[in-house]
Short mmCIF file of C-alpha atoms and ligand atoms in Angstrom, two decimals:
data_model
loop_
_atom_site.label_atom_id
_atom_site.label_comp_id
_atom_site.label_asym_id
_atom_site.label_seq_id
_atom_site.Cartn_x
_atom_site.Cartn_y
_atom_site.Cartn_z
CA MET A 1 -136.33 -111.80 -62.72
CA ASP A 2 -137.99 -113.72 -66.01
CA GLN A 3 -141.76 -114.20 -64.37
CA SER A 4 -142.95 -115.97 -67.49
CA THR A 5 -140.70 -118.95 -67.64
CA LYS A 6 -141.77 -122.50 -67.43
CA VAL A 7 -139.97 -125.54 -66.05
CA PHE A 8 -141.23 -129.02 -67.92
CA LYS A 9 -139.53 -132.29 -66.29
CA PHE A 10 -139.79 -135.40 -69.19
CA GLY A 11 -139.35 -138.63 -67.06
CA GLY A 12 -136.88 -141.75 -68.45
CA ALA A 13 -140.02 -142.76 -69.93
CA SER A 14 -140.97 -140.31 -71.74
CA VAL A 15 -138.02 -140.37 -74.13
CA LYS A 16 -137.77 -144.36 -73.67
CA ASP A 17 -138.03 -144.96 -77.88
CA ALA A 18 -137.90 -143.08 -80.52
CA GLU A 19 -142.08 -143.07 -80.80
CA ALA A 20 -141.82 -141.53 -77.34
CA ILE A 21 -139.45 -138.40 -78.56
CA ARG A 22 -141.66 -137.95 -81.35
CA ASN A 23 -144.47 -137.63 -78.40
CA VAL A 24 -142.81 -135.04 -77.16
CA ALA A 25 -141.65 -132.72 -79.26
CA GLU A 26 -145.38 -133.35 -80.27
CA ILE A 27 -146.47 -131.81 -76.63
CA LEU A 28 -143.70 -129.55 -77.34
CA GLN A 29 -145.60 -127.87 -80.77
CA ASN A 30 -147.73 -126.74 -78.33
CA TYR A 31 -145.49 -124.38 -75.98
CA ARG A 32 -143.50 -122.85 -79.32
CA GLN A 33 -144.70 -119.60 -77.91
CA ASP A 34 -143.37 -120.07 -74.37
CA THR A 35 -139.82 -119.60 -72.92
CA LEU A 36 -139.76 -122.88 -72.12
CA LEU A 37 -137.13 -124.98 -69.47
CA ILE A 38 -137.02 -128.54 -70.51
CA VAL A 39 -135.47 -131.06 -67.73
CA LEU A 40 -135.16 -134.22 -68.87
CA SER A 41 -134.32 -137.76 -67.12
CA ALA A 42 -131.96 -140.47 -69.20
CA MET A 43 -133.88 -142.22 -71.65
CA GLY A 44 -135.63 -145.48 -70.35
CA LYS A 45 -133.53 -147.82 -67.93
CA THR A 46 -130.37 -146.01 -69.15
CA THR A 47 -129.44 -145.55 -65.29
CA ASN A 48 -129.80 -148.64 -64.46
CA ALA A 49 -127.97 -149.97 -66.89
CA LEU A 50 -124.92 -147.51 -66.17
CA GLU A 51 -125.43 -148.95 -62.82
CA ALA A 52 -124.34 -152.58 -64.00
CA VAL A 53 -121.81 -150.99 -65.79
CA VAL A 54 -120.41 -149.43 -62.93
CA ASN A 55 -121.14 -152.68 -60.49
CA ALA A 56 -118.64 -154.31 -63.54
CA HIS A 57 -116.15 -151.96 -63.59
CA VAL A 58 -115.89 -152.68 -59.82
CA ALA A 59 -115.86 -156.32 -60.16
CA GLN A 60 -113.73 -156.52 -62.55
CA THR A 61 -115.35 -158.94 -64.50
CA ASN A 62 -114.78 -157.63 -68.03
CA GLU A 63 -118.22 -157.33 -68.97
CA ALA A 64 -118.11 -153.56 -68.31
CA THR A 65 -117.24 -153.04 -71.62
CA SER A 66 -120.09 -155.69 -73.33
CA LEU A 67 -122.52 -153.50 -71.29
CA LEU A 68 -121.93 -150.01 -72.41
CA GLU A 69 -122.07 -151.59 -75.82
CA ALA A 70 -125.28 -152.93 -75.37
CA LEU A 71 -126.96 -149.54 -74.37
CA LYS A 72 -124.88 -147.71 -77.08
CA LEU A 73 -126.46 -149.58 -79.45
CA GLN A 74 -130.04 -149.30 -77.90
CA HIS A 75 -129.20 -145.41 -77.99
CA TYR A 76 -127.77 -145.70 -81.51
CA LEU A 77 -130.54 -147.56 -82.65
CA VAL A 78 -133.46 -145.09 -81.37
CA MET A 79 -131.68 -142.28 -83.43
CA ASN A 80 -131.82 -144.29 -86.68
CA GLU A 81 -135.22 -143.63 -86.34
CA LEU A 82 -134.98 -140.11 -85.67
CA PHE A 83 -132.16 -138.68 -88.08
CA SER A 84 -130.27 -139.15 -91.14
CA SER A 85 -127.32 -140.63 -90.98
CA ASP A 86 -124.79 -137.70 -91.76
CA ASP A 87 -126.68 -136.36 -88.64
CA GLU A 88 -124.09 -134.47 -86.00
CA VAL A 89 -125.70 -135.25 -83.09
CA TYR A 90 -124.08 -138.86 -83.85
CA ALA A 91 -120.53 -137.73 -83.01
CA LEU A 92 -121.80 -135.34 -80.22
CA VAL A 93 -123.60 -138.40 -78.55
CA ASN A 94 -120.16 -140.91 -79.36
CA ASP A 95 -117.88 -138.30 -77.77
CA THR A 96 -120.01 -138.35 -74.42
CA PHE A 97 -119.62 -141.97 -74.47
CA VAL A 98 -116.39 -141.95 -74.70
CA GLU A 99 -116.44 -140.50 -71.14
CA ILE A 100 -117.18 -143.47 -69.74
CA GLU A 101 -114.67 -145.49 -71.39
CA TRP A 102 -111.63 -143.27 -70.30
CA VAL A 103 -113.14 -144.40 -66.99
CA LEU A 104 -113.13 -148.02 -67.80
CA ASP A 105 -109.38 -147.92 -69.42
CA GLU A 106 -108.47 -147.18 -65.11
CA GLU A 107 -108.58 -149.44 -62.30
CA PRO A 108 -111.34 -149.04 -60.32
CA HIS A 109 -111.48 -145.47 -58.56
CA ASP A 110 -111.13 -146.14 -54.41
CA ASN A 111 -113.93 -143.42 -54.35
CA PHE A 112 -116.97 -145.95 -55.83
CA ASP A 113 -119.32 -142.87 -55.13
CA TYR A 114 -117.77 -140.81 -57.27
CA MET A 115 -116.89 -142.99 -59.88
CA TYR A 116 -120.58 -143.74 -60.05
CA ASP A 117 -121.09 -140.42 -60.24
CA GLN A 118 -119.13 -139.54 -63.54
CA ILE A 119 -120.29 -142.83 -65.27
CA VAL A 120 -123.94 -142.73 -64.73
CA SER A 121 -124.27 -139.10 -65.13
CA VAL A 122 -123.45 -139.82 -68.92
CA GLY A 123 -127.09 -140.95 -69.27
CA GLU A 124 -128.52 -137.52 -68.53
CA LEU A 125 -125.99 -136.06 -71.28
CA ILE A 126 -126.58 -138.05 -74.35
CA SER A 127 -130.69 -138.18 -73.68
CA THR A 128 -130.20 -134.47 -73.74
CA LYS A 129 -128.17 -134.16 -76.75
CA ILE A 130 -130.56 -135.96 -78.88
CA LEU A 131 -133.77 -134.59 -77.74
CA CYS A 132 -132.02 -131.10 -78.26
CA ALA A 133 -131.08 -132.01 -81.94
CA TYR A 134 -134.19 -134.02 -82.63
CA LEU A 135 -136.28 -130.59 -81.54
CA ASN A 136 -133.80 -128.16 -83.55
CA ASN A 137 -134.58 -130.73 -86.72
CA GLN A 138 -138.51 -129.97 -86.10
CA GLY A 139 -138.24 -126.84 -86.34
CA LEU A 140 -138.47 -126.13 -82.80
CA PRO A 141 -134.90 -123.75 -81.74
CA THR A 142 -133.97 -125.20 -78.77
CA GLN A 143 -130.30 -124.08 -76.99
CA TRP A 144 -128.60 -127.45 -74.80
CA LEU A 145 -127.69 -126.11 -70.98
CA ASP A 146 -125.18 -128.04 -68.92
CA ALA A 147 -126.88 -128.71 -65.76
CA ARG A 148 -123.36 -128.65 -64.28
CA ASP A 149 -122.98 -124.76 -64.95
CA VAL A 150 -126.12 -124.21 -62.96
CA ILE A 151 -126.35 -126.40 -60.54
CA LEU A 152 -123.29 -126.71 -58.00
CA THR A 153 -123.28 -129.21 -55.30
CA ASN A 154 -120.83 -130.29 -52.57
CA GLU A 155 -119.18 -133.49 -52.54
CA LEU A 156 -121.38 -136.20 -51.55
CA TYR A 157 -121.22 -138.09 -54.37
CA ARG A 158 -124.48 -139.49 -55.18
CA GLU A 159 -126.59 -137.35 -52.85
CA ALA A 160 -125.39 -134.33 -53.20
CA TRP A 161 -126.49 -131.45 -51.67
CA VAL A 162 -127.38 -127.90 -53.72
CA GLN A 163 -125.35 -124.79 -52.59
CA TRP A 164 -127.82 -122.77 -53.25
CA GLN A 165 -126.62 -119.46 -53.92
CA GLU A 166 -123.94 -120.10 -56.18
CA THR A 167 -126.81 -121.97 -57.88
CA GLU A 168 -128.95 -118.90 -58.29
CA GLU A 169 -125.93 -116.95 -59.28
CA ARG A 170 -124.73 -119.15 -61.83
CA PHE A 171 -128.46 -119.82 -63.09
CA GLN A 172 -128.48 -116.19 -63.75
CA LYS A 173 -125.38 -116.23 -65.31
CA ASN A 174 -125.22 -119.70 -67.46
CA ALA A 175 -129.05 -120.11 -68.06
CA GLN A 176 -130.90 -116.71 -67.82
CA PRO A 177 -129.29 -115.36 -71.43
CA LEU A 178 -130.21 -118.61 -73.12
CA LEU A 179 -133.92 -118.07 -72.28
CA GLN A 180 -133.74 -114.38 -72.61
CA LYS A 181 -132.83 -115.73 -76.73
CA GLY A 182 -136.04 -116.90 -77.04
CA GLY A 183 -136.86 -121.16 -77.84
CA PHE A 184 -136.14 -123.85 -75.83
CA VAL A 185 -133.54 -124.87 -73.10
CA VAL A 186 -132.93 -127.92 -72.88
CA THR A 187 -130.97 -129.50 -69.09
CA GLN A 188 -130.06 -132.25 -67.38
CA GLY A 189 -132.12 -133.80 -64.46
CA PHE A 190 -130.06 -135.48 -61.78
CA ILE A 191 -126.82 -134.00 -62.20
CA GLY A 192 -124.77 -131.35 -60.63
CA ALA A 193 -121.04 -130.32 -60.04
CA THR A 194 -118.60 -129.83 -57.43
CA GLN A 195 -116.69 -126.60 -57.07
CA GLU A 196 -113.54 -128.49 -58.61
CA ASN A 197 -116.41 -129.49 -61.36
CA PHE A 198 -116.44 -133.02 -60.69
CA THR A 199 -119.67 -134.06 -61.94
CA THR A 200 -122.39 -135.03 -59.01
CA THR A 201 -125.80 -136.84 -58.97
CA LEU A 202 -128.24 -136.02 -56.66
CA GLY A 203 -129.88 -138.96 -55.76
CA ARG A 204 -131.93 -141.50 -58.02
CA ASP A 205 -135.13 -140.40 -59.50
CA GLY A 206 -133.54 -136.99 -58.36
CA SER A 207 -134.52 -134.98 -62.36
CA ASP A 208 -138.02 -133.91 -60.35
CA TYR A 209 -135.93 -131.98 -57.59
CA SER A 210 -133.63 -130.91 -60.69
CA ALA A 211 -136.23 -129.40 -62.03
CA ALA A 212 -137.48 -127.53 -59.14
CA ILE A 213 -134.30 -126.23 -58.23
CA PHE A 214 -134.46 -124.78 -62.10
CA SER A 215 -137.92 -123.45 -61.18
CA PHE A 216 -136.95 -122.04 -57.86
CA CYS A 217 -134.09 -120.30 -60.00
CA ALA A 218 -136.02 -119.32 -62.38
CA GLY A 219 -138.55 -117.35 -60.48
CA ALA A 220 -141.15 -119.92 -62.92
CA GLU A 221 -144.44 -119.22 -63.60
CA SER A 222 -145.19 -123.08 -62.92
CA MET A 223 -143.21 -126.46 -63.38
CA THR A 224 -145.10 -129.00 -64.71
CA ILE A 225 -143.86 -132.54 -64.48
CA TRP A 226 -145.21 -134.80 -67.53
CA LYS A 227 -145.39 -138.30 -66.70
CA ASP A 228 -146.97 -141.69 -68.28
CA ALA A 229 -149.20 -141.51 -65.40
CA PRO A 230 -152.29 -138.84 -65.37
CA GLY A 231 -151.63 -137.35 -62.34
CA VAL A 232 -151.11 -137.93 -58.57
CA PHE A 233 -153.65 -140.89 -57.22
CA SER A 234 -154.72 -141.33 -53.36
CA ALA A 235 -152.57 -144.56 -53.56
CA ASP A 236 -150.83 -146.72 -55.59
CA PRO A 237 -153.39 -148.14 -58.28
CA ARG A 238 -151.62 -151.56 -58.51
CA PHE A 239 -151.92 -152.29 -55.00
CA PHE A 240 -155.28 -150.39 -54.47
CA PRO A 241 -157.87 -150.53 -57.09
CA GLU A 242 -160.28 -147.85 -55.44
CA ALA A 243 -157.34 -145.60 -55.68
CA THR A 244 -158.61 -142.04 -57.33
CA MET A 245 -156.90 -139.15 -59.11
CA LEU A 246 -156.63 -136.15 -57.04
CA PRO A 247 -157.32 -132.87 -58.96
CA GLU A 248 -155.61 -130.96 -57.05
CA MET A 249 -153.38 -130.75 -53.56
CA SER A 250 -151.84 -128.41 -51.44
CA TYR A 251 -147.92 -128.14 -51.14
CA ASP A 252 -147.89 -129.76 -47.79
CA GLU A 253 -150.30 -132.37 -48.65
CA ALA A 254 -147.56 -133.74 -51.29
CA ILE A 255 -144.64 -133.04 -49.04
CA ALA A 256 -146.31 -135.53 -46.28
CA MET A 257 -147.10 -137.79 -48.90
CA THR A 258 -143.77 -138.10 -50.21
CA TYR A 259 -142.40 -137.91 -46.80
CA TYR A 260 -144.27 -141.24 -46.06
CA GLY A 261 -143.45 -143.06 -48.97
CA ALA A 262 -145.57 -142.41 -52.10
CA LYS A 263 -143.58 -142.80 -54.90
CA ILE A 264 -145.76 -139.75 -56.69
CA ILE A 265 -142.42 -137.46 -57.08
CA HIS A 266 -139.19 -137.18 -56.11
CA LEU A 267 -138.99 -136.42 -51.77
CA LYS A 268 -136.91 -132.86 -51.98
CA THR A 269 -139.32 -131.32 -54.88
CA VAL A 270 -142.01 -129.74 -53.48
CA GLY A 271 -140.00 -127.56 -51.18
CA PRO A 272 -138.50 -125.15 -53.22
CA LEU A 273 -141.64 -124.63 -55.25
CA LYS A 274 -143.25 -123.84 -51.92
CA ARG A 275 -140.49 -121.21 -51.23
CA LYS A 276 -141.39 -119.38 -53.86
CA HIS A 277 -145.18 -120.01 -54.42
CA ILE A 278 -144.13 -121.80 -58.05
CA PRO A 279 -147.52 -123.99 -58.92
CA LEU A 280 -146.62 -127.58 -60.12
CA HIS A 281 -148.59 -129.77 -62.15
CA VAL A 282 -148.11 -133.09 -62.43
CA ARG A 283 -149.64 -134.27 -66.30
CA SER A 284 -149.80 -136.98 -68.78
CA PHE A 285 -147.23 -137.33 -71.43
CA LEU A 286 -149.99 -139.61 -73.58
CA GLU A 287 -153.12 -137.65 -72.32
CA PRO A 288 -151.44 -134.04 -72.68
CA SER A 289 -154.63 -132.40 -72.44
CA ALA A 290 -155.59 -133.80 -69.48
CA GLU A 291 -155.29 -131.49 -66.74
CA GLY A 292 -153.82 -133.43 -64.61
CA THR A 293 -153.11 -132.62 -60.91
CA LEU A 294 -152.52 -129.81 -59.28
CA ILE A 295 -150.18 -128.66 -56.02
CA SER A 296 -149.88 -125.31 -54.82
CA GLU A 297 -150.74 -123.00 -51.77
CA ARG A 298 -154.32 -123.48 -52.17
CA GLU A 299 -155.59 -125.62 -49.58
CA VAL A 300 -158.05 -128.53 -50.52
CA THR A 301 -160.47 -128.85 -47.51
CA THR A 302 -161.51 -132.29 -48.41
CA TYR A 303 -159.36 -135.34 -49.22
CA PRO A 304 -160.14 -139.11 -49.64
CA PRO A 305 -157.41 -141.59 -47.57
CA LEU A 306 -153.80 -141.01 -49.11
CA LEU A 307 -151.80 -144.57 -48.99
CA ALA A 308 -148.20 -145.00 -49.16
CA ILE A 309 -146.58 -148.06 -48.55
CA GLU A 310 -142.96 -148.01 -47.46
CA ALA A 311 -141.93 -152.06 -48.30
CA ASN A 312 -138.72 -153.80 -47.13
CA GLN A 313 -138.72 -152.72 -43.53
CA VAL A 314 -137.29 -154.36 -40.51
CA LEU A 315 -138.43 -153.24 -36.70
CA LEU A 316 -135.95 -152.97 -34.67
CA GLN A 317 -137.70 -153.98 -30.84
CA ILE A 318 -134.84 -151.99 -28.38
CA SER A 319 -135.05 -153.09 -24.72
CA ASN A 320 -133.14 -152.82 -21.94
CA LYS A 321 -131.06 -155.69 -20.49
CA ASP A 322 -132.06 -155.44 -17.28
CA TYR A 323 -136.37 -154.82 -18.38
CA SER A 324 -136.16 -150.69 -17.27
CA PHE A 325 -136.69 -148.41 -19.59
CA VAL A 326 -134.91 -147.32 -22.10
CA THR A 327 -134.23 -143.34 -21.64
CA GLU A 328 -132.24 -140.72 -22.83
CA GLN A 329 -128.48 -141.52 -21.54
CA HIS A 330 -129.45 -144.65 -24.67
CA PHE A 331 -131.23 -142.42 -27.09
CA SER A 332 -127.73 -140.50 -28.11
CA GLN A 333 -126.06 -143.96 -28.41
CA ILE A 334 -129.19 -145.38 -30.16
CA PHE A 335 -129.25 -142.31 -32.42
CA ASN A 336 -125.86 -142.28 -32.72
CA VAL A 337 -125.16 -145.36 -34.31
CA ILE A 338 -128.24 -145.32 -36.19
CA SER A 339 -126.80 -141.90 -38.30
CA ASP A 340 -123.25 -143.67 -38.42
CA LEU A 341 -124.60 -146.61 -40.42
CA ARG A 342 -126.77 -143.99 -42.62
CA MET A 343 -130.03 -146.29 -41.70
CA GLN A 344 -133.21 -144.83 -43.00
CA VAL A 345 -135.79 -144.45 -39.90
CA THR A 346 -139.79 -144.64 -41.03
CA PHE A 347 -141.41 -145.13 -37.78
CA ILE A 348 -140.22 -144.66 -34.00
CA GLN A 349 -142.41 -145.47 -31.52
CA ASN A 350 -140.99 -145.79 -27.62
CA THR A 351 -142.98 -147.79 -25.20
CA PRO A 352 -142.26 -148.61 -21.46
CA LEU A 353 -140.20 -151.75 -22.29
CA ILE A 354 -139.86 -151.13 -25.87
CA LEU A 355 -138.15 -148.99 -28.27
CA TYR A 356 -139.78 -149.71 -31.71
CA ILE A 357 -137.36 -148.12 -34.67
CA SER A 358 -138.42 -149.15 -38.12
CA VAL A 359 -135.76 -148.71 -41.10
CA PHE A 360 -135.09 -149.97 -44.61
CA ASP A 361 -133.71 -153.50 -44.15
CA GLN A 362 -130.01 -153.01 -46.02
CA GLY A 363 -127.60 -155.39 -46.00
CA ASP A 364 -126.17 -156.48 -42.86
CA LYS A 365 -127.06 -153.14 -41.15
CA VAL A 366 -129.48 -154.24 -38.52
CA VAL A 367 -126.62 -157.28 -37.07
CA GLN A 368 -123.89 -154.12 -37.20
CA PHE A 369 -127.03 -152.19 -35.22
CA ALA A 370 -127.67 -154.60 -32.61
CA ASP A 371 -123.71 -155.49 -32.05
CA ARG A 372 -122.70 -151.98 -31.39
CA ILE A 373 -125.79 -151.20 -28.77
CA GLN A 374 -125.03 -154.83 -27.07
CA ASP A 375 -123.23 -153.21 -24.13
CA SER A 376 -126.47 -152.41 -22.42
CA LEU A 377 -129.82 -152.76 -24.78
CA GLU A 378 -131.22 -155.43 -26.31
CA THR A 379 -132.34 -155.87 -30.13
CA SER A 380 -134.73 -157.64 -31.53
CA PRO A 381 -135.63 -157.45 -35.01
CA VAL A 382 -138.48 -158.38 -37.15
CA LYS A 383 -137.96 -158.56 -41.05
CA ASN A 384 -140.16 -158.40 -43.67
CA LEU A 385 -142.44 -156.13 -42.50
CA GLU A 386 -144.29 -152.73 -44.33
CA LEU A 387 -145.17 -149.83 -43.32
CA ILE A 388 -148.37 -148.59 -44.80
CA ASN A 389 -148.76 -144.71 -44.04
CA ILE A 390 -152.03 -143.18 -44.29
CA ARG A 391 -152.90 -139.59 -44.51
CA HIS A 392 -156.91 -138.86 -43.69
CA ALA A 393 -157.83 -142.29 -42.65
CA THR A 394 -161.31 -143.21 -42.34
CA ALA A 395 -162.22 -145.93 -39.50
CA GLU A 396 -164.00 -147.87 -42.20
CA LEU A 397 -160.26 -148.18 -43.37
CA LEU A 398 -157.87 -148.74 -40.56
CA THR A 399 -160.44 -151.44 -39.56
CA GLN A 400 -160.32 -153.18 -43.01
CA LEU A 401 -156.34 -152.98 -43.01
CA ARG A 402 -156.80 -154.51 -39.43
CA GLN A 403 -158.25 -157.48 -40.92
CA GLU A 404 -156.50 -158.02 -43.83
CA ARG A 405 -152.98 -157.82 -42.79
CA LYS A 406 -151.22 -158.86 -39.83
CA VAL A 407 -150.29 -155.21 -37.77
CA LEU A 408 -147.07 -155.35 -35.20
CA VAL A 409 -146.81 -151.53 -34.36
CA GLU A 410 -149.32 -148.46 -34.95
CA GLN A 411 -149.62 -145.05 -34.24
CA THR A 412 -151.97 -142.18 -35.24
CA ASN A 413 -151.08 -138.71 -35.13
CA GLY A 414 -153.09 -135.65 -36.24
CA ALA A 415 -153.92 -136.42 -40.00
CA SER A 416 -151.29 -139.60 -40.32
CA ALA A 417 -151.44 -143.43 -39.10
CA HIS A 418 -148.99 -145.33 -39.90
CA LEU A 419 -149.13 -149.49 -39.49
CA ILE A 420 -145.93 -151.77 -39.35
CA VAL A 421 -147.27 -154.87 -41.27
CA GLU A 422 -146.42 -158.30 -42.03
CA LYS A 423 -146.14 -158.50 -45.85
CA SER A 424 -149.29 -159.47 -47.33
N1 LIG B 1 -132.17 -140.89 -64.50
C1 LIG B 1 -132.21 -140.52 -63.18
C2 LIG B 1 -132.91 -142.04 -62.57
O1 LIG B 1 -133.45 -143.20 -63.13
C3 LIG B 1 -132.59 -139.73 -62.43
C4 LIG B 1 -134.47 -139.59 -62.59
O2 LIG B 1 -134.46 -139.81 -63.98
O3 LIG B 1 -135.07 -138.99 -62.25
O4 LIG B 1 -132.95 -142.29 -61.32
MG1 MG B 2 -137.56 -140.93 -63.32
#
C-alpha cells in the first residue's frame, strides 16, 4: 500500500468555467512532487442540467435534445478558452456526449433510476476528460482513471451502495499502477458501476464520498476537499452571521454535524476516513494558502455551538384512536410503512399520548402514510416546519431561539438539542 498518496476532491464550483479550471491547475502546480489522486465533480451546475434532460426525456416533451445541446455548448465555450481548436479533447468530449444521445434515441426506460444514472453520470466523465487534457497541456502529467473500474456497487441506482471488498481489490488492480507511474491521476466523483458494468451514482453531492472511498482504498496520507468556502463553519453564515470557522474538529463531531444536516460535506464521507485514521482537510480553492479546517481523530475540547437546519419538515403527530398510548404493537407497523415509503426521518419523540416523527415533506408521502396506519392510529401532520439541530448549545442560544421561533417540540440529549420550529 502506498502511504504517500494524497487525495484531492474538487467540486463543481471549482471547475465551473475556464478561469476556475485555470485556478485549479495553478493550485496543482504546487503539488507536482506528490502522488496525487484527484476526484472531480461535474462542471458547475451540470448535474442539475442533466437531471432536466432526463426529466424531459421521460415526459417526452421533445425538449431533451435542445437542453442537451445547450449544455454541450456551455462545455464547448469553456473548452474554446482552454484549448486550441485542433486539440483531441474535442473528440473525446463529443464521443462522451454521444452516449446520452443514444439513450435519448430510445423510448424512456421503465426503470427511471437506471436511466437517470446512465445520463447524469456523463457530467463527471466529461469534466474529468477536460481537466485531464488541460493539466497535461500545462505540463502536469496526468492520467485519466474511470471510477467505474474501481468503485463496484449494488444495483440501487441513484443511491448505490459500495461493495467494499471488491472495490479495494479493483483499486489495487486498476488505480494503484497508475499512481505508481508518477504524476497525477484524475477520476470522477459520484459514479460507480454494477457487477454487470452498468453505471450507478452514489447520490447527489456524492463526490466527497467518492474521494473518501478512494482515500480508504489507497490508505491515503490525507484527503482534501477544495471548496469555495474557507473551511467548516459553526453554522451557515448566510443565516447566522455570527458563525465562525472551525480550525479543527474531530471525526465524530463532523459525523454528528453532517448527520444533523450541516451541508459541509456529504454525510457518508467521514466514516471511511475515520476507519483508516486519514485526516481530512477542508480548504478554499479561492484562498489556497489558508489552512482551512482539519478533521481528524484528535479530540477538540471546546466547540462553539454548531447549528444545522433541516428545512422542508413535516411533523407527524401520531396518536391512538382510543386515546390510549402508542405502544410496541404500533411501532412495527409505523416504521414498516415509513420504510416502505422511503420516508426520511429526522426526529422522533414519544410522549404519553402522541408519538412525534419529523420527516422531509416529499410528494404525497404523508397522505399515504396516514392512510396506511389509519386502522388504529390517527396522524395529524403539521407542514412548513424546520428542524434546528444544535451541538454544544448554550442556555443563551436556546433561549434566543425560543424567542425568535415558535417551537412545537424540543428534545435534548447529551451534547445535542433539537427544535422543531415554524418557518421564520
Ligand atoms: N455532480 C454531482 C452533484 O452535483 C456530485 C457532486 O458534485 O458531488 O450532485
Ligand atoms: Mg458538489
